[in-house]
mmCIF file of C-alpha atoms and ligand atoms in Angstrom:
data_model
loop_
_atom_site.group_PDB
_atom_site.id
_atom_site.type_symbol
_atom_site.label_atom_id
_atom_site.label_comp_id
_atom_site.label_asym_id
_atom_site.label_seq_id
_atom_site.Cartn_x
_atom_site.Cartn_y
_atom_site.Cartn_z
ATOM 1 C CA MET A 259 -0.076 0.009 -0.058
ATOM 2 C CA ILE A 260 0.945 3.630 -0.561
ATOM 3 C CA LEU A 261 0.404 6.179 2.177
ATOM 4 C CA VAL A 262 -0.982 9.396 0.791
ATOM 5 C CA SER A 263 -1.607 12.677 2.552
ATOM 6 C CA ALA A 264 -5.309 13.001 2.984
ATOM 7 C CA CYS A 265 -5.543 16.450 1.821
ATOM 8 C CA LEU A 266 -4.042 15.471 -1.468
ATOM 9 C CA LEU A 267 -6.995 12.989 -1.955
ATOM 10 C CA GLY A 268 -9.448 15.840 -1.456
ATOM 11 C CA GLN A 269 -10.208 15.423 2.204
ATOM 12 C CA ASN A 270 -10.961 18.764 4.036
ATOM 13 C CA VAL A 271 -8.265 18.361 6.700
ATOM 14 C CA LYS A 272 -6.059 21.445 6.047
ATOM 15 C CA TYR A 273 -5.486 23.896 8.771
ATOM 16 C CA ASN A 274 -8.013 26.233 7.116
ATOM 17 C CA GLY A 275 -10.534 23.482 6.437
ATOM 18 C CA GLY A 276 -9.737 23.108 2.774
ATOM 19 C CA ASN A 277 -7.724 20.458 0.852
ATOM 20 C CA ASN A 278 -5.026 20.121 -1.809
ATOM 21 C CA ALA A 279 -6.734 17.677 -4.020
ATOM 22 C CA CYS A 280 -4.363 16.338 -6.661
ATOM 23 C CA GLU A 281 -5.829 15.390 -9.978
ATOM 24 C CA LEU A 282 -3.259 12.780 -10.797
ATOM 25 C CA LEU A 283 -4.131 10.765 -7.671
ATOM 26 C CA GLN A 284 -7.844 10.790 -8.471
ATOM 27 C CA VAL A 285 -7.150 8.649 -11.417
ATOM 28 C CA TYR A 286 -6.223 5.748 -9.056
ATOM 29 C CA GLU A 287 -8.194 6.571 -6.019
ATOM 30 C CA GLU A 288 -10.828 3.910 -6.422
ATOM 31 C CA GLN A 289 -8.283 1.059 -7.059
ATOM 32 C CA GLY A 290 -7.370 0.420 -3.429
ATOM 33 C CA HIS A 291 -3.751 1.260 -3.278
ATOM 34 C CA PHE A 292 -3.776 4.382 -1.208
ATOM 35 C CA VAL A 293 -3.880 4.611 2.545
ATOM 36 C CA PRO A 294 -4.954 8.261 3.408
ATOM 37 C CA ILE A 295 -2.988 9.754 6.363
ATOM 38 C CA CYS A 296 -3.302 13.130 8.203
ATOM 39 C CA PRO A 297 -0.644 13.160 10.994
ATOM 40 C CA GLU A 298 -2.131 16.376 12.327
ATOM 41 C CA GLY A 299 -5.589 14.895 12.337
ATOM 42 C CA PHE A 300 -4.152 11.874 14.116
ATOM 43 C CA ALA A 301 -2.824 14.152 16.794
ATOM 44 C CA ALA A 302 -6.482 15.161 17.299
ATOM 45 C CA LEU A 303 -6.026 18.742 16.084
ATOM 46 C CA PRO A 304 -9.081 20.618 15.226
ATOM 47 C CA ILE A 305 -10.169 21.821 11.833
ATOM 48 C CA PRO A 306 -9.798 24.706 11.375
ATOM 49 C CA ARG A 307 -6.717 25.341 13.330
ATOM 50 C CA PRO A 308 -4.050 28.051 13.324
ATOM 51 C CA PRO A 309 -1.179 27.368 10.844
ATOM 52 C CA MET A 310 2.040 25.915 12.493
ATOM 53 C CA GLU A 311 5.736 26.022 11.453
ATOM 54 C CA ILE A 312 8.791 24.140 12.739
ATOM 55 C CA HIS A 313 10.921 26.965 14.283
ATOM 56 C CA GLN A 314 14.367 27.303 12.568
ATOM 57 C CA GLY A 315 14.814 23.569 11.960
ATOM 58 C CA THR A 316 13.431 20.597 10.385
ATOM 59 C CA GLY A 317 11.346 17.625 11.139
ATOM 60 C CA GLU A 318 14.536 15.626 11.797
ATOM 61 C CA ASP A 319 15.542 18.236 14.339
ATOM 62 C CA LEU A 320 12.138 18.218 15.902
ATOM 63 C CA LEU A 321 12.234 14.430 16.314
ATOM 64 C CA ALA A 322 15.760 14.662 18.004
ATOM 65 C CA GLY A 323 14.449 17.436 20.391
ATOM 66 C CA ARG A 324 16.439 20.122 19.009
ATOM 67 C CA VAL A 325 13.834 22.456 17.803
ATOM 68 C CA ARG A 326 10.139 23.245 18.533
ATOM 69 C CA ALA A 327 7.103 23.854 16.402
ATOM 70 C CA LEU A 328 4.835 26.774 17.174
ATOM 71 C CA ASP A 329 1.519 27.775 15.760
ATOM 72 C CA ARG A 330 0.835 31.480 14.656
ATOM 73 C CA THR A 331 -0.550 32.170 18.174
ATOM 74 C CA GLY A 332 2.833 31.056 19.778
ATOM 75 C CA ARG A 333 1.340 27.788 21.119
ATOM 76 C CA ASP A 334 3.900 24.998 21.370
ATOM 77 C CA MET A 335 2.769 22.256 18.822
ATOM 78 C CA THR A 336 5.927 20.111 19.037
ATOM 79 C CA GLU A 337 4.274 17.237 20.903
ATOM 80 C CA SER A 338 1.350 17.116 18.479
ATOM 81 C CA LEU A 339 3.578 16.809 15.516
ATOM 82 C CA ARG A 340 5.537 14.124 17.208
ATOM 83 C CA LEU A 341 2.405 12.108 18.063
ATOM 84 C CA GLY A 342 0.992 12.529 14.570
ATOM 85 C CA ALA A 343 4.258 11.278 13.093
ATOM 86 C CA GLN A 344 4.215 8.161 15.360
ATOM 87 C CA LYS A 345 0.708 7.371 14.430
ATOM 88 C CA ALA A 346 1.477 7.856 10.751
ATOM 89 C CA LEU A 347 4.478 5.347 11.180
ATOM 90 C CA ALA A 348 2.237 2.943 13.139
ATOM 91 C CA LEU A 349 -0.217 2.831 9.949
ATOM 92 C CA ALA A 350 2.698 2.503 7.588
ATOM 93 C CA GLN A 351 3.894 -0.458 9.508
ATOM 94 C CA LYS A 352 0.358 -2.075 9.715
ATOM 95 C CA TYR A 353 -0.146 -1.868 5.987
ATOM 96 C CA HIS A 354 3.581 -2.766 5.174
ATOM 97 C CA ALA A 355 3.792 0.390 3.162
ATOM 98 C CA LYS A 356 7.069 1.119 1.475
ATOM 99 C CA THR A 357 6.175 4.407 -0.310
ATOM 100 C CA ALA A 358 4.419 7.543 0.748
ATOM 101 C CA ILE A 359 3.210 10.378 -1.426
ATOM 102 C CA LEU A 360 2.941 13.459 0.898
ATOM 103 C CA LYS A 361 2.063 17.163 0.672
ATOM 104 C CA GLU A 362 5.084 19.503 0.118
ATOM 105 C CA SER A 363 6.034 22.162 2.574
ATOM 106 C CA SER A 364 3.765 21.021 5.469
ATOM 107 C CA PRO A 365 5.395 20.863 8.954
ATOM 108 C CA SER A 366 4.090 17.171 9.092
ATOM 109 C CA CYS A 367 4.117 16.021 5.489
ATOM 110 C CA GLY A 368 6.647 18.242 3.815
ATOM 111 C CA VAL A 369 9.025 15.963 1.760
ATOM 112 C CA HIS A 370 11.894 18.317 0.558
ATOM 113 C CA ARG A 371 11.149 21.793 1.739
ATOM 114 C CA ILE A 372 9.260 23.359 4.943
ATOM 115 C CA TYR A 373 8.525 26.762 6.073
ATOM 116 C CA ASP A 374 11.172 28.240 8.206
ATOM 117 C CA GLY A 375 9.202 29.121 11.304
ATOM 118 C CA SER A 376 8.946 32.907 10.507
ATOM 119 C CA PHE A 377 5.441 32.762 9.082
ATOM 120 C CA ALA A 378 6.781 35.051 6.310
ATOM 121 C CA GLY A 379 6.470 32.508 3.540
ATOM 122 C CA ARG A 380 10.127 31.613 3.622
ATOM 123 C CA LYS A 381 10.958 27.932 2.941
ATOM 124 C CA ILE A 382 14.135 25.908 3.860
ATOM 125 C CA PRO A 383 15.372 22.444 2.817
ATOM 126 C CA GLY A 384 14.172 19.753 5.040
ATOM 127 C CA SER A 385 11.149 17.574 5.816
ATOM 128 C CA GLY A 386 8.083 17.749 8.116
ATOM 129 C CA ALA A 387 8.040 15.539 11.315
ATOM 130 C CA ALA A 388 5.969 12.722 9.881
ATOM 131 C CA ALA A 389 7.931 12.563 6.594
ATOM 132 C CA ALA A 390 11.216 12.522 8.512
ATOM 133 C CA LEU A 391 10.042 9.610 10.683
ATOM 134 C CA LEU A 392 8.719 7.633 7.810
ATOM 135 C CA ARG A 393 11.969 8.172 5.855
ATOM 136 C CA GLU A 394 13.960 7.153 8.964
ATOM 137 C CA HIS A 395 12.087 3.731 8.794
ATOM 138 C CA GLY A 396 12.876 3.080 5.404
ATOM 139 C CA LEU A 397 9.857 4.403 3.352
ATOM 140 C CA THR A 398 10.549 6.125 0.034
ATOM 141 C CA LEU A 399 8.871 9.566 -0.081
ATOM 142 C CA TYR A 400 7.637 11.608 -3.028
ATOM 143 C CA SER A 401 5.842 14.955 -2.910
ATOM 144 C CA GLU A 402 2.847 15.748 -5.139
ATOM 145 C CA LYS A 403 5.154 18.350 -6.862
ATOM 146 C CA GLU A 404 7.354 15.451 -8.417
ATOM 147 C CA LEU A 405 4.432 13.154 -9.383
ATOM 148 C CA THR A 406 4.126 12.579 -13.080
ATOM 149 C CA PRO A 407 1.588 10.119 -14.850
ATOM 150 C CA ALA A 408 4.550 7.824 -15.538
ATOM 151 C CA LEU A 409 5.883 7.805 -11.900
ATOM 152 C CA LEU A 410 2.423 7.253 -10.388
ATOM 153 C CA ALA A 411 1.693 4.427 -12.780
ATOM 154 C CA LYS A 412 4.994 2.815 -11.788
ATOM 155 C CA LEU A 413 4.367 3.182 -8.045
ATOM 156 C CA VAL A 414 0.834 1.621 -8.397
ATOM 157 C CA ALA A 415 2.190 -1.287 -10.423
ATOM 158 C CA GLU A 416 4.983 -1.957 -8.033
ATOM 159 C CA ASP A 417 2.228 -1.862 -5.238
ATOM 160 C CA LYS A 418 0.206 -4.381 -7.297
ATOM 161 C CA ASP A 419 3.149 -6.658 -7.506
ATOM 162 C CA SER A 420 3.900 -6.454 -3.789
ATOM 163 C CA MET A 421 0.246 -7.317 -2.979
ATOM 164 C CA LYS A 422 0.465 -10.427 -5.199
ATOM 165 C CA ASN A 423 3.539 -11.523 -3.343
ATOM 166 C CA GLU A 424 1.946 -11.165 0.167
HETATM 167 FE FE1 SF4 B 655 -2.401 17.484 4.755
HETATM 168 FE FE2 SF4 B 655 -0.492 16.373 6.027
HETATM 169 FE FE3 SF4 B 655 -1.411 18.678 6.721
HETATM 170 FE FE4 SF4 B 655 -2.881 16.578 7.100
HETATM 171 S S1 SF4 B 655 -0.982 16.964 8.094
HETATM 172 S S2 SF4 B 655 -3.564 18.577 6.283
HETATM 173 S S3 SF4 B 655 -2.334 15.340 5.471
HETATM 174 S S4 SF4 B 655 -0.377 18.222 4.865
#
């Protein structure tokens, strides 16, 4: 199975109550290869909620206890991001997922780039907390920004093969 950020599948779980529906994913949605995950939802955060950013660090730094995440009101969200990441990993392990397609730039799901904690729209290289934990446990991660029809077809075909062999 392939883990996919729930907001990319059109679920209204974003901080502002919206979604990030990705047309390419819709083509395969009914075929049963995707497990939707929303780490911030897994941490029981409400919708809507204030936006949050990891403060001057990455998801890896957050998991290692070196930096914190704050929401726009200044509330410390570090433990929520950590809990959401752990629950996403538990689901990956339950479904023997080897691949995840995650929403770029999110403090939980960002794969290659995240916001820098200034709430000024600036991004830095790095992953969100859940993405970092999934990668640390061997999953291969893609963001929606690097998806192409050919890549997605390949990932789905690989998942079909792995289901046959289970
Ligand atoms: Fe989307 Fe991930 Fe944010 Fe949930 S935590 S809204 S799945 S980017």
